[in-house]
Short mmCIF file of C-alpha atoms in Angstrom, two decimals:
data_model
loop_
_atom_site.label_atom_id
_atom_site.label_comp_id
_atom_site.label_asym_id
_atom_site.label_seq_id
_atom_site.Cartn_x
_atom_site.Cartn_y
_atom_site.Cartn_z
CA MET L 1 26.65 -121.98 51.53
CA ALA L 2 27.49 -119.07 49.24
CA PHE L 3 27.17 -116.14 51.65
CA LEU L 4 29.58 -115.77 54.58
CA LEU L 5 28.45 -113.40 57.30
CA SER L 6 30.94 -110.81 58.58
CA SER L 7 31.04 -107.63 60.63
CA HIS L 8 31.35 -105.76 57.33
CA ASN L 9 28.23 -107.10 55.63
CA VAL L 10 25.84 -107.79 58.52
CA ALA L 11 24.35 -104.27 58.45
CA LYS L 12 23.43 -104.57 54.77
CA TYR L 13 22.11 -108.08 55.42
CA LEU L 14 19.70 -106.79 58.08
CA ARG L 15 18.65 -103.84 55.91
CA ASP L 16 17.88 -106.18 53.01
CA LEU L 17 15.59 -108.12 55.35
CA ASP L 18 13.80 -104.86 56.31
CA LEU L 19 14.74 -105.45 59.94
CA CYS L 20 16.33 -102.02 60.21
CA THR L 21 15.35 -99.72 57.35
CA ASP L 22 16.40 -96.07 57.00
CA ILE L 23 19.42 -96.49 59.27
CA ASP L 24 22.91 -95.58 58.12
CA PRO L 25 25.02 -98.78 58.27
CA ASP L 26 27.93 -96.70 59.55
CA LEU L 27 25.94 -96.09 62.73
CA PHE L 28 25.65 -99.80 63.53
CA HIS L 29 27.85 -101.18 66.31
CA VAL L 30 28.92 -104.78 65.71
CA ASP L 31 30.56 -107.07 68.28
CA SER L 32 31.75 -110.62 67.78
CA VAL L 33 30.42 -113.10 70.36
CA ALA L 34 32.55 -116.17 71.06
CA ALA L 35 30.46 -119.30 70.51
CA LYS L 36 30.21 -122.57 68.62
CA ASN L 37 28.56 -120.71 65.73
CA PHE L 38 29.71 -117.44 64.15
CA ASN L 39 27.77 -114.90 66.23
CA LEU L 40 27.51 -111.14 65.80
CA LEU L 41 25.77 -108.80 68.23
CA VAL L 42 24.44 -105.83 66.27
CA THR L 43 23.41 -102.68 68.15
CA LEU L 44 21.30 -100.10 66.29
CA PRO L 45 21.53 -96.35 67.01
CA ASN L 46 18.29 -96.53 69.02
CA GLY L 47 19.82 -99.18 71.29
CA TYR L 48 17.86 -102.11 69.83
CA LYS L 49 19.96 -105.25 69.40
CA TYR L 50 19.99 -108.30 67.15
CA LEU L 51 22.01 -111.48 67.63
CA VAL L 52 22.85 -112.74 64.13
CA LYS L 53 24.19 -116.31 64.03
CA GLN L 54 25.59 -118.36 61.17
CA GLU L 55 26.49 -122.03 61.45
CA ARG L 56 30.11 -122.82 60.69
CA CYS L 57 30.86 -125.04 57.71
CA ALA L 58 32.55 -128.42 57.85
CA SER L 59 35.44 -129.31 55.55
CA ASP L 60 32.94 -130.24 52.81
CA GLY L 61 31.52 -126.71 52.86
CA LYS L 62 28.23 -127.80 54.43
CA SER L 63 26.77 -126.85 57.81
CA ALA L 64 25.05 -129.22 60.23
CA GLY L 65 21.69 -127.55 59.64
CA GLU L 66 20.87 -127.29 63.34
CA PHE L 67 19.19 -123.89 62.99
CA LEU L 68 16.37 -125.65 61.17
CA ASN L 69 15.44 -127.25 64.50
CA GLU L 70 15.35 -123.84 66.18
CA TRP L 71 13.17 -122.43 63.41
CA ARG L 72 10.89 -125.47 63.43
CA ILE L 73 9.98 -124.68 67.05
CA GLN L 74 8.89 -121.21 65.95
CA GLU L 75 6.88 -122.76 63.13
CA LEU L 76 5.29 -125.20 65.59
CA LEU L 77 3.91 -122.25 67.57
CA ARG L 78 2.63 -120.61 64.40
CA VAL L 79 0.87 -123.73 63.10
CA PHE L 80 -0.57 -124.71 66.49
CA PRO L 81 -1.83 -121.50 68.16
CA GLU L 82 -2.80 -123.40 71.32
CA LEU L 83 0.94 -123.40 72.10
CA ASP L 84 1.25 -119.63 71.77
CA SER L 85 1.90 -119.27 75.51
CA PHE L 86 5.31 -120.86 74.90
CA ARG L 87 6.52 -117.69 73.17
CA SER L 88 7.28 -115.93 76.45
CA LEU L 89 9.51 -118.86 77.46
CA LEU L 90 11.60 -119.01 74.28
CA PRO L 91 13.91 -116.75 72.25
CA VAL L 92 12.39 -114.20 69.87
CA VAL L 93 13.41 -115.24 66.35
CA SER L 94 13.03 -112.58 63.65
CA HIS L 95 14.32 -114.41 60.58
CA PHE L 96 15.68 -117.74 59.37
CA ASP L 97 17.77 -118.05 56.22
CA ALA L 98 17.98 -121.77 55.45
CA GLU L 99 20.11 -121.35 52.32
CA ASN L 100 22.89 -119.58 54.22
CA SER L 101 22.32 -121.19 57.65
CA ILE L 102 21.67 -117.84 59.34
CA ILE L 103 19.21 -117.10 62.11
CA VAL L 104 18.42 -113.64 63.51
CA CYS L 105 17.17 -113.30 67.09
CA ASN L 106 16.12 -110.27 69.08
CA TYR L 107 18.78 -109.78 71.74
CA LEU L 108 17.19 -109.82 75.19
CA ASP L 109 19.17 -107.10 76.93
CA ASP L 110 17.20 -107.39 80.17
CA TYR L 111 18.24 -111.03 80.63
CA ARG L 112 21.56 -112.63 81.55
CA ASP L 113 23.14 -116.05 81.18
CA LEU L 114 22.21 -118.21 84.20
CA ALA L 115 25.63 -119.91 84.28
CA ASP L 116 27.25 -116.48 84.45
CA PHE L 117 24.83 -115.43 87.20
CA TYR L 118 25.69 -118.42 89.36
CA ALA L 119 29.43 -118.03 88.77
CA LYS L 120 29.51 -114.32 89.64
CA GLU L 121 26.80 -114.00 92.28
CA ASN L 122 27.13 -117.41 93.98
CA VAL L 123 23.41 -117.18 94.80
CA PHE L 124 21.36 -120.35 94.42
CA SER L 125 17.77 -119.25 94.82
CA SER L 126 15.13 -121.96 94.95
CA ALA L 127 12.77 -119.51 93.24
CA ILE L 128 14.91 -119.53 90.09
CA ALA L 129 15.20 -123.32 90.05
CA SER L 130 11.47 -123.70 90.67
CA SER L 131 10.68 -121.47 87.68
CA ILE L 132 12.98 -123.56 85.49
CA GLY L 133 11.32 -126.80 86.60
CA THR L 134 7.87 -125.34 85.94
CA ILE L 135 8.78 -124.17 82.44
CA ILE L 136 10.35 -127.46 81.36
CA ALA L 137 7.44 -129.44 82.78
CA THR L 138 4.92 -127.17 81.04
CA ILE L 139 6.56 -127.72 77.65
CA HIS L 140 6.79 -131.46 78.21
CA ARG L 141 3.23 -131.76 79.54
CA GLU L 142 1.56 -129.71 76.80
CA THR L 143 3.22 -131.76 74.05
CA PHE L 144 3.15 -135.16 75.78
CA ASN L 145 1.99 -137.96 73.45
CA ARG L 146 0.59 -135.41 70.96
CA HIS L 147 1.15 -137.15 67.67
CA ASN L 148 0.22 -134.10 65.60
CA TYR L 149 3.12 -132.19 67.20
CA GLN L 150 5.39 -135.20 66.80
CA ASP L 151 4.58 -135.55 63.10
CA PHE L 152 5.26 -131.85 62.56
CA LEU L 153 8.61 -131.90 64.34
CA VAL L 154 10.03 -134.99 62.65
CA ARG L 155 8.77 -134.32 59.11
CA ASP L 156 11.48 -134.05 56.45
CA THR L 157 14.05 -135.53 58.83
CA GLU L 158 16.08 -138.61 58.01
CA THR L 159 16.48 -139.70 61.63
CA GLU L 160 14.13 -142.32 63.02
CA LEU L 161 12.85 -141.68 66.54
CA LYS L 162 14.55 -144.83 67.77
CA ASP L 163 17.82 -143.38 66.49
CA GLN L 164 17.53 -140.17 68.51
CA VAL L 165 19.22 -141.67 71.55
CA PRO L 166 22.07 -139.28 72.44
CA ASN L 167 25.07 -139.87 70.19
CA LEU L 168 27.23 -140.29 73.27
CA ILE L 169 25.76 -143.70 74.02
CA ARG L 170 26.77 -145.04 70.64
CA SER L 171 30.17 -143.37 70.58
CA LEU L 172 31.09 -145.14 73.80
CA GLU L 173 30.01 -148.47 72.38
CA ARG L 174 31.99 -148.09 69.15
CA ILE L 175 35.61 -147.13 69.83
CA THR L 176 37.63 -147.91 66.71
CA PRO L 177 41.44 -148.20 66.45
CA GLU L 178 41.46 -144.97 64.41
CA PHE L 179 39.81 -143.20 67.31
CA PHE L 180 42.86 -143.63 69.54
CA GLY L 181 44.92 -141.58 67.13
CA LEU L 182 42.56 -138.65 67.64
CA VAL L 183 42.51 -138.67 71.44
CA PRO L 184 45.34 -137.14 73.51
CA ALA L 185 47.25 -139.45 75.82
CA ASP L 186 45.61 -137.80 78.82
CA GLY L 187 42.18 -138.52 77.38
CA LEU L 188 42.93 -142.19 76.90
CA LYS L 189 42.82 -142.56 80.69
CA PHE L 190 39.08 -141.99 80.54
CA PHE L 191 38.50 -144.75 78.00
CA VAL L 192 40.75 -147.14 79.94
CA LEU L 193 38.67 -146.50 83.06
CA TYR L 194 35.41 -146.74 81.12
CA GLN L 195 36.37 -150.10 79.62
CA ARG L 196 37.34 -151.32 83.09
CA TYR L 197 33.85 -150.64 84.48
CA GLU L 198 31.65 -153.30 82.88
CA SER L 199 28.71 -152.26 85.04
CA LEU L 200 28.93 -148.74 83.61
CA ALA L 201 28.75 -149.97 80.02
CA ARG L 202 25.80 -152.21 80.90
CA SER L 203 23.95 -149.35 82.59
CA ILE L 204 24.46 -147.03 79.61
CA ALA L 205 23.27 -149.72 77.19
CA GLU L 206 20.22 -150.35 79.36
CA LEU L 207 19.50 -146.62 79.50
CA ALA L 208 19.61 -146.48 75.71
CA THR L 209 16.98 -149.21 75.58
CA ALA L 210 14.80 -147.29 78.06
CA TYR L 211 15.02 -144.05 76.04
CA ASN L 212 11.39 -143.15 75.33
CA PRO L 213 10.68 -140.16 73.04
CA CYS L 214 7.23 -138.82 73.90
CA CYS L 215 7.26 -134.99 73.90
CA LEU L 216 9.07 -131.88 72.70
CA THR L 217 12.50 -131.70 74.34
CA HIS L 218 15.24 -129.08 74.28
CA ASN L 219 17.99 -131.73 74.32
CA ASP L 220 20.79 -129.36 75.38
CA LEU L 221 19.56 -127.89 78.66
CA LYS L 222 22.74 -126.51 80.15
CA LEU L 223 22.75 -123.49 82.44
CA ASN L 224 24.24 -121.28 79.72
CA ASN L 225 21.19 -122.06 77.57
CA ILE L 226 18.94 -120.47 80.18
CA LEU L 227 18.48 -116.72 80.51
CA LEU L 228 17.55 -115.07 83.82
CA HIS L 229 15.74 -111.73 83.95
CA GLN L 230 17.87 -108.95 85.46
CA ASP L 231 15.03 -108.05 87.86
CA TRP L 232 14.16 -111.63 88.73
CA HIS L 233 14.10 -110.96 92.46
CA GLN L 234 11.57 -108.13 92.23
CA ASP L 235 9.45 -109.82 89.54
CA TRP L 236 9.29 -113.31 90.96
CA GLN L 237 5.92 -114.82 91.88
CA PRO L 238 5.03 -118.51 91.89
CA SER L 239 2.93 -117.96 88.75
CA ASN L 240 5.52 -115.84 86.92
CA GLN L 241 7.57 -118.03 84.61
CA ASN L 242 8.98 -115.12 82.63
CA ILE L 243 11.98 -114.66 84.91
CA VAL L 244 13.70 -117.33 82.81
CA ARG L 245 13.79 -118.20 79.10
CA LEU L 246 15.18 -121.29 77.39
CA ILE L 247 17.38 -120.44 74.40
CA ASP L 248 19.40 -122.28 71.72
CA TRP L 249 16.88 -124.89 70.60
CA GLU L 250 19.24 -126.11 67.87
CA ARG L 251 19.21 -129.70 69.13
CA SER L 252 15.51 -129.80 69.99
CA THR L 253 13.61 -132.91 68.98
CA TRP L 254 10.76 -135.21 69.83
CA GLY L 255 12.58 -136.78 72.72
CA GLU L 256 12.91 -138.19 76.22
CA PRO L 257 11.75 -135.84 79.03
CA ALA L 258 14.01 -137.52 81.61
CA PHE L 259 16.99 -136.56 79.45
CA ASP L 260 16.11 -132.84 79.68
CA LEU L 261 15.67 -132.86 83.45
CA GLY L 262 18.71 -135.08 83.99
CA THR L 263 20.89 -132.82 81.85
CA LEU L 264 19.89 -129.81 83.94
CA ILE L 265 20.58 -131.62 87.20
CA ALA L 266 24.02 -132.50 85.82
CA SER L 267 24.62 -128.80 85.09
CA TYR L 268 24.03 -128.01 88.75
CA LEU L 269 26.25 -130.89 89.84
CA LEU L 270 28.99 -129.52 87.57
CA ILE L 271 29.07 -126.32 89.64
CA TRP L 272 30.03 -128.50 92.61
CA LEU L 273 32.40 -130.77 90.67
CA SER L 274 34.16 -127.84 88.99
CA SER L 275 35.03 -126.38 92.40
CA LEU L 276 36.79 -129.44 93.81
CA VAL L 277 40.00 -129.11 95.77
CA ILE L 278 42.36 -131.46 93.90
CA SER L 279 45.53 -132.76 95.51
CA GLN L 280 47.56 -135.96 95.40
CA THR L 281 47.31 -136.07 99.18
CA LEU L 282 43.48 -136.14 99.11
CA THR L 283 41.22 -139.07 98.34
CA ILE L 284 38.36 -138.62 95.88
CA GLU L 285 35.90 -138.58 98.79
CA GLU L 286 37.90 -135.83 100.54
CA SER L 287 38.08 -133.76 97.34
CA LEU L 288 34.31 -134.01 96.88
CA ARG L 289 33.72 -133.00 100.49
CA LEU L 290 36.10 -129.99 100.36
CA ALA L 291 34.64 -128.40 97.21
CA ALA L 292 34.58 -124.58 97.21
CA THR L 293 30.89 -124.76 96.30
CA PRO L 294 29.58 -127.53 98.57
CA LEU L 295 27.02 -129.96 97.23
CA GLU L 296 24.73 -128.92 100.08
CA GLN L 297 24.64 -125.40 98.64
CA ILE L 298 23.14 -126.48 95.33
CA GLN L 299 20.93 -129.37 96.47
CA PRO L 300 18.02 -127.04 97.41
CA SER L 301 17.97 -125.75 93.82
CA ILE L 302 17.96 -129.28 92.41
CA ASN L 303 15.16 -130.22 94.82
CA ALA L 304 13.08 -127.13 94.02
CA MET L 305 13.44 -127.69 90.27
CA THR L 306 12.49 -131.37 90.50
CA VAL L 307 9.52 -130.80 92.82
CA ALA L 308 8.21 -127.99 90.59
CA TYR L 309 8.58 -130.27 87.57
CA CYS L 310 6.67 -133.13 89.19
CA ASP L 311 3.98 -130.79 90.55
CA THR L 312 3.45 -129.29 87.10
CA PHE L 313 3.60 -132.58 85.20
CA PRO L 314 2.36 -135.28 87.62
CA GLU L 315 1.20 -137.45 84.72
CA ILE L 316 4.78 -138.32 83.83
CA VAL L 317 5.37 -140.29 87.03
CA GLU L 318 1.99 -141.97 86.58
CA HIS L 319 2.97 -143.13 83.10
CA ARG L 320 6.61 -143.74 84.02
CA PRO L 321 6.99 -145.09 87.59
CA ASP L 322 10.76 -145.21 87.06
CA PHE L 323 10.93 -141.57 85.88
CA LEU L 324 13.11 -140.20 88.71
CA LYS L 325 15.44 -143.18 88.44
CA ARG L 326 15.91 -142.40 84.74
CA VAL L 327 16.42 -138.70 85.50
CA VAL L 328 19.29 -139.56 87.86
CA GLN L 329 20.82 -141.90 85.27
CA PHE L 330 20.59 -139.28 82.53
CA ALA L 331 22.32 -136.86 84.88
CA GLY L 332 25.18 -139.35 85.06
CA LEU L 333 25.20 -139.68 81.30
CA ALA L 334 25.39 -135.89 80.94
CA LEU L 335 28.45 -135.84 83.23
CA ILE L 336 30.17 -138.34 80.95
CA GLN L 337 29.18 -136.14 78.02
CA GLN L 338 30.97 -133.26 79.74
CA ILE L 339 34.07 -135.39 80.29
CA GLN L 340 34.16 -136.21 76.59
CA ALA L 341 33.74 -132.54 75.67
CA THR L 342 36.67 -131.63 77.93
CA ILE L 343 38.83 -134.30 76.30
CA GLN L 344 37.83 -133.13 72.82
CA TYR L 345 38.24 -129.38 73.29
CA GLN L 346 40.69 -128.99 76.19
CA LYS L 347 42.67 -132.17 75.48
CA SER L 348 42.77 -133.13 79.14
CA PHE L 349 41.42 -135.64 81.64
CA GLY L 350 42.82 -134.97 85.08
CA ASN L 351 41.83 -135.65 88.66
CA THR L 352 38.70 -133.52 88.36
CA GLY L 353 37.61 -135.70 85.44
CA ILE L 354 38.29 -138.84 87.47
CA CYS L 355 36.11 -137.51 90.31
CA MET L 356 33.41 -136.62 87.78
CA LEU L 357 33.55 -140.13 86.32
CA GLN L 358 33.15 -141.68 89.77
CA VAL L 359 30.04 -139.58 90.43
CA ALA L 360 28.66 -140.37 86.96
CA LYS L 361 29.24 -144.09 87.52
CA SER L 362 27.34 -143.94 90.79
CA LEU L 363 24.39 -142.13 89.21
CA LEU L 364 24.22 -144.52 86.26
CA CYS L 365 24.82 -147.82 88.05
CA ARG L 366 23.14 -147.13 91.39
CA PRO L 367 20.49 -144.46 90.73
CA GLU L 368 18.23 -145.26 93.69
CA GLN L 369 21.13 -145.30 96.16
CA SER L 370 22.49 -142.08 94.61
CA MET L 371 19.34 -140.04 95.17
CA PRO L 372 20.60 -138.70 98.54
CA THR L 373 23.73 -137.45 96.71
CA VAL L 374 21.59 -135.59 94.19
CA PHE L 375 18.67 -134.43 96.33
CA GLY L 376 20.09 -134.45 99.85
CA SER L 377 17.59 -134.64 102.70
CA ALA L 378 14.69 -134.26 100.24
CA ALA L 379 15.49 -137.57 98.53
CA ALA L 380 13.04 -139.53 100.68
CA SER L 381 10.12 -137.18 100.00
CA LEU L 382 10.83 -137.17 96.26
CA THR L 383 10.95 -140.96 96.23
CA GLN L 384 7.60 -141.04 98.05
CA LEU L 385 6.19 -138.57 95.53
CA ASN L 386 7.28 -140.86 92.72
CA GLN L 387 5.83 -143.94 94.43
CA ALA L 388 2.56 -142.17 95.26
CA ALA L 389 2.02 -141.42 91.60
#
């Protein structure tokens, strides 16, 4: 990668692409945006904004090439015009520079990060969750078992579909002696506990075997990868999906639909788990019950999202009678993924992590019995919905 993006050269870069001609570069306003990639928010004099992102290089000078996945989704919509309705659900990508691993997106100023919305407003509207469930189900349904889409998405990739099981599953199965030198002492507690729970390892291995790629999946559906329209309350109607958009399709693939829905459910559960009251005088059960954001407060959103998904894509439970069971298990897997991320980046595994692991173990090892934990009073009706299909 020869060209390194900076706040000093981004204006010229955009001008050379004819994305902002006849504008004095000195009039551009450039802000750095903290993220995994190197992100610059560029504001033009007329108020229009671009988010310009460049993948960071590894020690060998190469990037991971994840932006190719994001661009391939845009190309999918171009090649298959019957999917054009997806455009209103996705980011607006203006340019992709494969040689320099740069992607330019139109910045959606009238949207906000859903994770930020929940954190600041503490409002858990079923309308928002229902829209999310409808959008995800629509994307899954419209691409379900469509081999022409599958062939397009996996062309020129070295990864076999059977190898697209989340990397987490394999990383837990292969812990080398060298690995222990990379993990902080606090983090080793997690792996000690994981190795102690044989049923957990068996459940994860069984889930890997059940992984069934059959449609386009986002593969990283966290709340901060969902944008909510600023006027969502005024604009919302059951048929209006545009109050939310799904962004950051860098890990998108031909994948497992239960993984997408399970990952999102885990994101909601993390709101609850991140608000636990932790004390040496409290048991895990007491900490879970005394959370600042009670589980009961977010269960209606999880229910609304799941019901909307199943209503929009009823074929999935017809083809996969165990679909909801797998969704719950993938939610548990996503919680373990979050634990590993915390160990890697924050170098810690404390009592909150232990509580999170206990919940994850329950979801993975006893998914049917854990449905009341996830869905609350609606668990019975969702189970009946699954059985009726």
